[in-house]
XYZ file of C-alpha atoms in Angstrom:
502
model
C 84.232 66.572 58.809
C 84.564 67.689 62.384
C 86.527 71.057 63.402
C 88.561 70.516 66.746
C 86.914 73.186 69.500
C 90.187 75.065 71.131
C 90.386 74.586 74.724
C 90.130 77.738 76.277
C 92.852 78.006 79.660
C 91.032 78.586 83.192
C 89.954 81.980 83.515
C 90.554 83.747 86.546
C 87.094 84.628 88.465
C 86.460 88.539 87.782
C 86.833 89.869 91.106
C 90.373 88.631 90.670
C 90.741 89.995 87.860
C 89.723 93.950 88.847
C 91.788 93.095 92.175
C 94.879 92.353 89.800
C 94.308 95.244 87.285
C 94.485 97.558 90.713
C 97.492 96.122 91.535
C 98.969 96.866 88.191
C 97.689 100.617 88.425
C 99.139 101.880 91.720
C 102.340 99.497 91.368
C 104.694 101.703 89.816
C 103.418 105.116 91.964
C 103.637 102.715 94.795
C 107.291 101.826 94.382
C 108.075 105.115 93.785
C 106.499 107.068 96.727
C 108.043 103.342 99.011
C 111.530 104.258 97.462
C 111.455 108.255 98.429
C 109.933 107.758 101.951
C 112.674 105.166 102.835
C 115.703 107.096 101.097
C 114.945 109.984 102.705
C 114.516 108.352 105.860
C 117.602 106.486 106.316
C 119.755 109.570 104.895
C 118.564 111.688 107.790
C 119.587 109.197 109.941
C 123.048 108.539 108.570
C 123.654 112.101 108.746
C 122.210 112.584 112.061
C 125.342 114.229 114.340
C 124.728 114.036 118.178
C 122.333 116.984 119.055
C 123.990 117.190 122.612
C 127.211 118.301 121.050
C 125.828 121.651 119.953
C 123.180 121.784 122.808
C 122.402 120.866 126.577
C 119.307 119.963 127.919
C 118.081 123.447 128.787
C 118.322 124.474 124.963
C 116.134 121.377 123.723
C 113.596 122.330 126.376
C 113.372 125.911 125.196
C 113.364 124.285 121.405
C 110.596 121.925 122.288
C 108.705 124.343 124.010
C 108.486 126.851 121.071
C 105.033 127.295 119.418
C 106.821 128.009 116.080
C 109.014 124.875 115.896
C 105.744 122.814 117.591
C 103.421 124.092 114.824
C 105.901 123.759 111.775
C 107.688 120.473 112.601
C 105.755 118.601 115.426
C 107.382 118.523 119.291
C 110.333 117.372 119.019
C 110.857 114.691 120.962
C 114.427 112.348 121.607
C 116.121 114.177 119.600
C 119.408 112.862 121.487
C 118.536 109.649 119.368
C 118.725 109.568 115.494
C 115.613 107.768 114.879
C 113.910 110.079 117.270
C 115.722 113.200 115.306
C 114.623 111.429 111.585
C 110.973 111.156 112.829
C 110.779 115.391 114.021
C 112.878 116.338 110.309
C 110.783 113.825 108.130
C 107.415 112.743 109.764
C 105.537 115.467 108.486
C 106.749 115.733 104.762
C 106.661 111.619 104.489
C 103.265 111.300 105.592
C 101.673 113.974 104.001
C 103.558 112.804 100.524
C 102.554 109.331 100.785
C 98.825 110.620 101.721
C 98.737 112.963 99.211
C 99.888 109.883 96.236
C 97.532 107.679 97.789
C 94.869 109.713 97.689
C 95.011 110.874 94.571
C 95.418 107.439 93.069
C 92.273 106.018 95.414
C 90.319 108.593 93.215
C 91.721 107.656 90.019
C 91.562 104.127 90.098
C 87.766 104.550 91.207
C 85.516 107.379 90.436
C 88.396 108.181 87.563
C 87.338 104.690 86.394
C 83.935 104.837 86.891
C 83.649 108.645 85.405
C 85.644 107.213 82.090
C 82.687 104.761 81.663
C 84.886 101.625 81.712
C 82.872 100.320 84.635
C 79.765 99.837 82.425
C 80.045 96.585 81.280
C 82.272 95.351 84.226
C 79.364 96.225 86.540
C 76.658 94.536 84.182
C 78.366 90.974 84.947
C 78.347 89.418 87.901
C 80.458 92.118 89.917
C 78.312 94.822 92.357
C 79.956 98.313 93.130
C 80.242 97.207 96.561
C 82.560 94.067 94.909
C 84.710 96.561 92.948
C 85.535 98.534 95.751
C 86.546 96.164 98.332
C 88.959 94.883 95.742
C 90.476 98.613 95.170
C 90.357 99.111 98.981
C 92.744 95.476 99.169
C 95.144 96.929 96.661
C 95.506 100.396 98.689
C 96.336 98.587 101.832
C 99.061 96.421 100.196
C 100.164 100.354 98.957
C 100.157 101.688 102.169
C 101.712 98.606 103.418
C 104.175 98.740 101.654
C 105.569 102.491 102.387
C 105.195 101.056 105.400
C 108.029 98.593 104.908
C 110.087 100.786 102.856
C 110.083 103.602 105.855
C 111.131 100.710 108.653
C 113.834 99.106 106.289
C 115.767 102.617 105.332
C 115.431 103.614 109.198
C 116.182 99.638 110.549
C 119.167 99.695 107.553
C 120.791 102.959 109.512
C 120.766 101.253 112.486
C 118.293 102.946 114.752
C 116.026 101.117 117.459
C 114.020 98.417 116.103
C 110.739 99.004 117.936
C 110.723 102.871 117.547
C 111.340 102.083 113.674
C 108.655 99.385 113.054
C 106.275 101.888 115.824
C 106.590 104.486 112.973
C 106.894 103.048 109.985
C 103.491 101.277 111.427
C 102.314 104.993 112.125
C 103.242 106.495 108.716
C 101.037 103.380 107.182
C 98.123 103.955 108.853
C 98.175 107.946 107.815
C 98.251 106.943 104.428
C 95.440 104.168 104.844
C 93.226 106.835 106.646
C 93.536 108.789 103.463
C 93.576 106.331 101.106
C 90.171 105.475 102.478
C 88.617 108.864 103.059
C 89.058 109.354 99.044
C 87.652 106.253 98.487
C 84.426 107.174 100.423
C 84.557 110.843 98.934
C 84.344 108.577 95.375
C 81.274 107.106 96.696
C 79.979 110.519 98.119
C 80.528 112.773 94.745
C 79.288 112.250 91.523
C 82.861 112.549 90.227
C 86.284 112.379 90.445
C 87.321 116.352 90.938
C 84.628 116.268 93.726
C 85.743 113.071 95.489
C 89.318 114.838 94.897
C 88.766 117.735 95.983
C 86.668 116.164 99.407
C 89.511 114.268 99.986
C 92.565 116.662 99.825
C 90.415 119.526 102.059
C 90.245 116.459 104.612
C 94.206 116.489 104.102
C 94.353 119.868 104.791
C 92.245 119.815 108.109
C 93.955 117.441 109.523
C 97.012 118.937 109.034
C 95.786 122.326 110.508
C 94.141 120.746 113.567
C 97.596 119.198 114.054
C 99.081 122.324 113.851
C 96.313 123.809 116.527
C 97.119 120.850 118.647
C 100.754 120.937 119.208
C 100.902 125.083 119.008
C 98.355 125.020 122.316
C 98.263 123.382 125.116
C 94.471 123.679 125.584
C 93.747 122.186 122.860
C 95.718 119.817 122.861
C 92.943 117.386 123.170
C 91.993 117.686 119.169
C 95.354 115.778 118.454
C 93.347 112.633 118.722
C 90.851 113.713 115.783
C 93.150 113.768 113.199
C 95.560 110.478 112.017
C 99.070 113.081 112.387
C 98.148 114.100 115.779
C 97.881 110.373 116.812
C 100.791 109.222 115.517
C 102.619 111.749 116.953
C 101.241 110.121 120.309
C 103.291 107.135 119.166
C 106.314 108.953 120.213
C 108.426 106.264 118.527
C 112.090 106.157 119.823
C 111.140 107.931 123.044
C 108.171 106.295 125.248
C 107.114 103.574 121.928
C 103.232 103.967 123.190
C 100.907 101.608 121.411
C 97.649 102.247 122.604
C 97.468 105.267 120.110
C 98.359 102.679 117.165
C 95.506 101.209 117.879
C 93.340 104.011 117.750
C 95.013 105.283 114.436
C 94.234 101.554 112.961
C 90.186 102.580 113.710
C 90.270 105.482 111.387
C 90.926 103.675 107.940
C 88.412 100.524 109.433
C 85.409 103.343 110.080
C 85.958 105.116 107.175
C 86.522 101.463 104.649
C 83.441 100.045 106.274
C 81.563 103.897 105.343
C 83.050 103.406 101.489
C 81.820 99.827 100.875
C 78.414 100.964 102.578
C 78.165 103.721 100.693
C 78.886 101.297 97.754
C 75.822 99.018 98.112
C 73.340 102.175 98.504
C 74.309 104.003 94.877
C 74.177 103.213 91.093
C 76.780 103.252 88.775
C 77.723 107.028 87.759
C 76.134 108.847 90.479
C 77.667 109.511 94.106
C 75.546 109.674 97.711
C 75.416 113.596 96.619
C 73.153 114.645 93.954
C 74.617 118.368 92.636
C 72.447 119.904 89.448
C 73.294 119.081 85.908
C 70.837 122.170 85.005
C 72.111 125.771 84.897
C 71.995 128.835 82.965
C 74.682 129.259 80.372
C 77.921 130.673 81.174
C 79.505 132.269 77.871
C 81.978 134.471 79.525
C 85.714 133.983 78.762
C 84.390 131.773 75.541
C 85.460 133.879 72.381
C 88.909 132.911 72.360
C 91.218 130.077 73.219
C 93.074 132.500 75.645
C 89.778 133.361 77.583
C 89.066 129.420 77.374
C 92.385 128.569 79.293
C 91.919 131.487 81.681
C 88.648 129.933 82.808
C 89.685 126.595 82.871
C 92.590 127.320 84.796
C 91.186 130.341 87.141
C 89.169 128.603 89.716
C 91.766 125.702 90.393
C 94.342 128.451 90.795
C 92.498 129.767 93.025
C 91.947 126.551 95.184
C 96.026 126.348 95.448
C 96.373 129.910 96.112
C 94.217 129.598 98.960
C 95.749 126.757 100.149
C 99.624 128.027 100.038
C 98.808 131.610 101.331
C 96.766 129.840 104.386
C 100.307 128.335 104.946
C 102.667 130.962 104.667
C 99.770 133.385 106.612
C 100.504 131.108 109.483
C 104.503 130.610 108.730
C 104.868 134.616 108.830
C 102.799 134.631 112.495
C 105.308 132.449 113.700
C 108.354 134.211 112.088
C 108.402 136.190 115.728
C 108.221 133.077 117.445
C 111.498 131.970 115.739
C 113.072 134.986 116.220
C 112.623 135.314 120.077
C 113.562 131.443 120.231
C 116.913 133.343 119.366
C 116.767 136.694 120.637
C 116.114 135.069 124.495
C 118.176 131.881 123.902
C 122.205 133.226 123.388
C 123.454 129.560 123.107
C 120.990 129.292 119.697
C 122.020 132.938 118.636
C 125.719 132.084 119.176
C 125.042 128.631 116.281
C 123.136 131.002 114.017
C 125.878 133.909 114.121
C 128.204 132.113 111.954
C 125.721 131.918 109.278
C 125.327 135.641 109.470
C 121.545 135.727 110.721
C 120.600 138.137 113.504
C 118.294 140.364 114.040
C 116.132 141.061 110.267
C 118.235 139.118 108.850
C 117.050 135.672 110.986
C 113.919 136.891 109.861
C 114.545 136.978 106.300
C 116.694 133.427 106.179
C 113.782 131.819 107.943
C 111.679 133.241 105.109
C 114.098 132.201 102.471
C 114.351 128.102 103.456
C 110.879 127.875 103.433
C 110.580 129.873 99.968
C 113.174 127.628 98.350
C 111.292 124.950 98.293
C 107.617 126.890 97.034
C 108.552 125.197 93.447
C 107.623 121.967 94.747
C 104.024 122.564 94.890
C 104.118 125.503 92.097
C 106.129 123.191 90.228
C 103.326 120.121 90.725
C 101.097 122.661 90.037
C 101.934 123.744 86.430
C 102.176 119.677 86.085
C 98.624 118.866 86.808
C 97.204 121.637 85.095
C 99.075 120.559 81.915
C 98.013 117.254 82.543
C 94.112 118.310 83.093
C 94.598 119.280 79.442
C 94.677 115.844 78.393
C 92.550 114.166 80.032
C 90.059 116.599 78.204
C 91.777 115.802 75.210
C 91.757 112.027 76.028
C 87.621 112.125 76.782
C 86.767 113.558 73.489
C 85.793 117.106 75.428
C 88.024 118.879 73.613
C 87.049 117.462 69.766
C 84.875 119.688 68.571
C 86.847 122.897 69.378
C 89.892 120.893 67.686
C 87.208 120.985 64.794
C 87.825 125.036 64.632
C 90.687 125.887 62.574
C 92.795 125.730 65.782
C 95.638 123.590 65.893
C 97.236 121.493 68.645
C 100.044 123.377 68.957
C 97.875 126.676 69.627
C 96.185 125.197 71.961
C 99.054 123.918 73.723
C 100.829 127.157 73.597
C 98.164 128.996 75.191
C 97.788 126.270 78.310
C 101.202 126.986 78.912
C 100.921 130.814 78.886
C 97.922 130.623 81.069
C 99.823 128.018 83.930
C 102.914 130.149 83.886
C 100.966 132.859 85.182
C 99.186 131.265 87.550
C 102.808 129.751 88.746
C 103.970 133.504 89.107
C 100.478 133.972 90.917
C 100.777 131.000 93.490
C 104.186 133.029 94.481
C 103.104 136.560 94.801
C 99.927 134.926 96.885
C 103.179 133.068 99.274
C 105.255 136.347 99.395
C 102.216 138.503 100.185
C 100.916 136.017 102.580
C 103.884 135.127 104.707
C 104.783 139.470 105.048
C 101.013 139.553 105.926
C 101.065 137.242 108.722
C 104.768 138.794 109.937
C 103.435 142.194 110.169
C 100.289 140.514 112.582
C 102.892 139.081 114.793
C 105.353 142.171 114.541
C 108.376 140.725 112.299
C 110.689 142.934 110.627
C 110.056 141.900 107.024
C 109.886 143.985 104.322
C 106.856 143.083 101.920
C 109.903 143.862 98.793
C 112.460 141.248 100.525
C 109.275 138.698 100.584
C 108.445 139.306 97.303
C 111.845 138.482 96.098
C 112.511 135.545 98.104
C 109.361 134.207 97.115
C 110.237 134.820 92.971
C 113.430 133.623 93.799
C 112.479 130.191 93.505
C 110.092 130.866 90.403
C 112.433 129.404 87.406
C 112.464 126.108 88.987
C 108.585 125.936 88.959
C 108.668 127.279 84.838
C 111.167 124.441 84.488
C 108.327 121.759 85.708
C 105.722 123.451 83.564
C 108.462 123.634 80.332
C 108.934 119.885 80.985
C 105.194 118.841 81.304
C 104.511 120.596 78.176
C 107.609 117.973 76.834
C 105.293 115.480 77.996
C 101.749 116.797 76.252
C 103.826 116.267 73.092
C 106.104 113.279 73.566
C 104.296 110.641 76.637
C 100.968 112.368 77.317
C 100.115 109.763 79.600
C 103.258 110.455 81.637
C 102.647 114.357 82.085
C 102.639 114.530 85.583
C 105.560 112.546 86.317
C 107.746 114.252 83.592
C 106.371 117.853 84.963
C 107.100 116.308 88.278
C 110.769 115.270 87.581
C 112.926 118.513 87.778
C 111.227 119.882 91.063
C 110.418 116.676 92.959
C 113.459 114.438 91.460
C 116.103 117.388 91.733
C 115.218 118.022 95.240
C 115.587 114.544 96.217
C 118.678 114.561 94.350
C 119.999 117.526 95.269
C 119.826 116.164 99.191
C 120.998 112.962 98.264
C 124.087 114.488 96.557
C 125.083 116.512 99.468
C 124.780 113.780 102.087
C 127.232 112.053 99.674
C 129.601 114.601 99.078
C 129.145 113.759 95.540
C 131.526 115.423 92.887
C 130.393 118.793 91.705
C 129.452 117.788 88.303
C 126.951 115.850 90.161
C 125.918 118.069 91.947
C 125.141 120.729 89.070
C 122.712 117.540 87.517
C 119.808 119.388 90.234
C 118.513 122.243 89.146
C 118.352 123.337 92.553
C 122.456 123.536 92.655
C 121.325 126.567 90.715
C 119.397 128.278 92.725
C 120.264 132.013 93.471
C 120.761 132.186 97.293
């Protein structure tokens, strides 16, 4: 007696397979990030009001002309349109959130991969690194591609000029492909995913500071064509619609995708182009109690941010004198601002404040990841045998939270000290007690994010970030939406930023 063999259905070659299981990993962040970057776009440009009813031609010269506004928000440039006005309010914040997603998700789907040994067997078949990579590097373009899209639909939807819309929603693209493939060669580079992370978020942060140094002087104005922002703000989309610098922006993710998938053939599986010491003596300090534990997991990445955010508000609190003679020598611009009630230290202090109010966002993504770097260890088995102490979860937990709220309060007083350092440089009337406040203004939102990640340890671990991520990023977003739509007031209070102390 004969037993019937089942058929087996065709199997789908393995490079098709890892190119699908890509796909399925940066779908949903993908969606997201395409849904926020094309909201926010065509809002700005629904609610765009003619700029020449509040100001003639000599006040937009003086605006464009100011080093402040240059430095913070780009040159402004058409602003009589309101594509032209949606590119100077949004450019900036759009493309560094899509680069900063895609970035982060080029390292996770790779060396986060690779590092969590579930490229082992994959690469024993008949799949190379080099084959694995190319196949990530397809599913980040259709990614960036497809912010891309999202950008030129909200923007085409609102009824601006169609080639200044596809021009920059073409430009916005490219940022994030740049990005997207500088982490993937920083995953080939370091020997794991914090390094390639890390490699690829201080190449974020120069090119955002040699955009700054680029449009705040005139001399060197030249460097605006070694970083991706500075070239597509050559596009000037809306205005003159240049191409010539699309095409150099399209070079930068083709030289650094052709470095990855290089770098991909010359390296073995676990190791990166950079070979750092696995030897060294022992470190035991901070390693008698879970509090000291959390402290010095959590004390060198605070530091990293609170680098980072003082660097920014250093350089927001040089320019606060800027602003304020853009006022002082323009009476048109001080006439606007007098209804408001800001003159004088006052103008000072309410430019301090709008930028303050939204220091939860990071703080707030902050306390998210940090919760979330808690279990990963937890997921890796790093954390098992101190679980085998008479230490229980909820300890454990506790203590991660203690730790991150201080380092939110931290990240705040490093802002408020920062930005009062910088205006004292520059010779701004603000009080270091006014900063600090302004800057702890905004702290409860942040402890919010880090009360809901902790929700998220507990109930959806694998969702930590984005639950941590909800009240600060989602209620902003909200909060903005809502107003644009003169939405009811019970709507409105749905935001925790409706609650906001002004």
């Amino acid at each position: 007696m004969t037993t019937a063999t089942p058929v087996a259905g065709p199997e789908a070659p393995p490079g098709r397979a890892v190119g699908r299981l890509a796909v399925r990993q940066l779908l949903p962040g993908a969606v997201l990030v395409a849904l926020v970057c094309g909201v926010m776009s065509a809002l700005v440009a629904f609610q765009y009001q003619p700029i020449g009813a509040l100001l003639n031609q000599s006040d937009l010269r003086v605006l464009a002309q100011n080093p402040a506004i240059r430095i913070l928000s780009g040159p402004p440039v058409a602003l009589d349109n309101p594509g032209g006005f949606t590119v100077w309010r949004t450019g900036i914040p759009i493309s560094v959130l899509a680069s900063g997603w895609i970035l982060l998700a080029a390292t996770r789907i790779t060396r986060g991969e690779e590092d969590g040994r579930r490229w082992d067997l994959l690469l024993a078949g008949r799949l190379r690194m080099a084959d694995v990579v190319v196949r990530c590097l397809a599913a980040l373009v259709g990614a960036a591609t497809l912010i891309g899209v999202a950008v030129a639909t909200g923007l085409l939807v609102a009824r601006t000029e169609p080639t200044g819309a596809l021009l920059y929603a073409a430009g916005i693209a490219c940022i994030a492909l740049t990005f997207a493939t500088a982490a993937l060669l920083a995953a080939q580079v370091m020997p794991s995913r914090s390094g390639a992370t890390g490699l690829a978020v201080a190449a974020l942060g120069v090119g955002l500071i040699l955009r700054m140094i680029s449009d705040g002087s005139h001399r060197l104005a030249w460097s605006a064509w070694v970083t991706p922002f500075g070239v597509a703000a050559r596009l000037a989309p809306y205005a003159e619609n240049r191409a010539l610098p699309l095409i150099v922006l399209g070079a930068f993710p083709i030289v650094l995708a052709g470095a990855a998938v290089f770098a991909a053939r010359h390296r073995d599986v676990g190791d990166g182009l950079v070979a750092l010491s696995v030897t060294r003596p022992p470190r035991t300090r901070l390693l008698r109690s879970v509090g000291g534990f959390a402290l010095r997991r959590t004390a060198r990445t605070t530091l990293g941010w609170a680098t980072g955010i003082a660097a920014y508000f250093l350089l927001v609190g040089v320019l606060l004198s800027s602003i304020l003679e853009l006022f002082q020598t323009n009476p048109r611009l001080a006439k606007l601002a007098a209804p408001a009630g800001m003159g004088g230290h006052d103008l000072v202090n309410a430019g301090a404040a709008v930028l303050f109010g939204v220091l939860a966002v990071p703080t707030g993504l902050y306390a998210a990841i940090r919760l979330a770097a808690m279990v990963s260890d937890e997921k890796s088995g790093r954390l098992t045998l101190l679980f085998a102490q008479p230490i229980s979860r909820v300890r454990l937990v506790t203590t991660e939270v203690v730790i991150t709220v201080g380092g939110v309060i931290a990240l705040h007083c490093s802002a408020a000290v920062a930005i009062w350092g910088g205006a004292k440089l520059a010779g701004a009337p603000l009080q270091l007690s006014d900063s600090l406040a302004g800057a702890l203004n905004s702290v409860p939102l942040a402890l919010l994010a880090a009360g809901a990640a902790a929700v998220g340890v507990g109930w959806l671990p694998s969702a930590t970030v984005a639950i941590g991520a909800l009240p600060v990023v989602g209620g902003f977003l909200l909060n903005v939406v809502m107003k644009t739509a003169k939405a009811p007031g019970w709507v409105m209070d749905l935001s925790p930023w409706t609650h906001l102390a002004a």
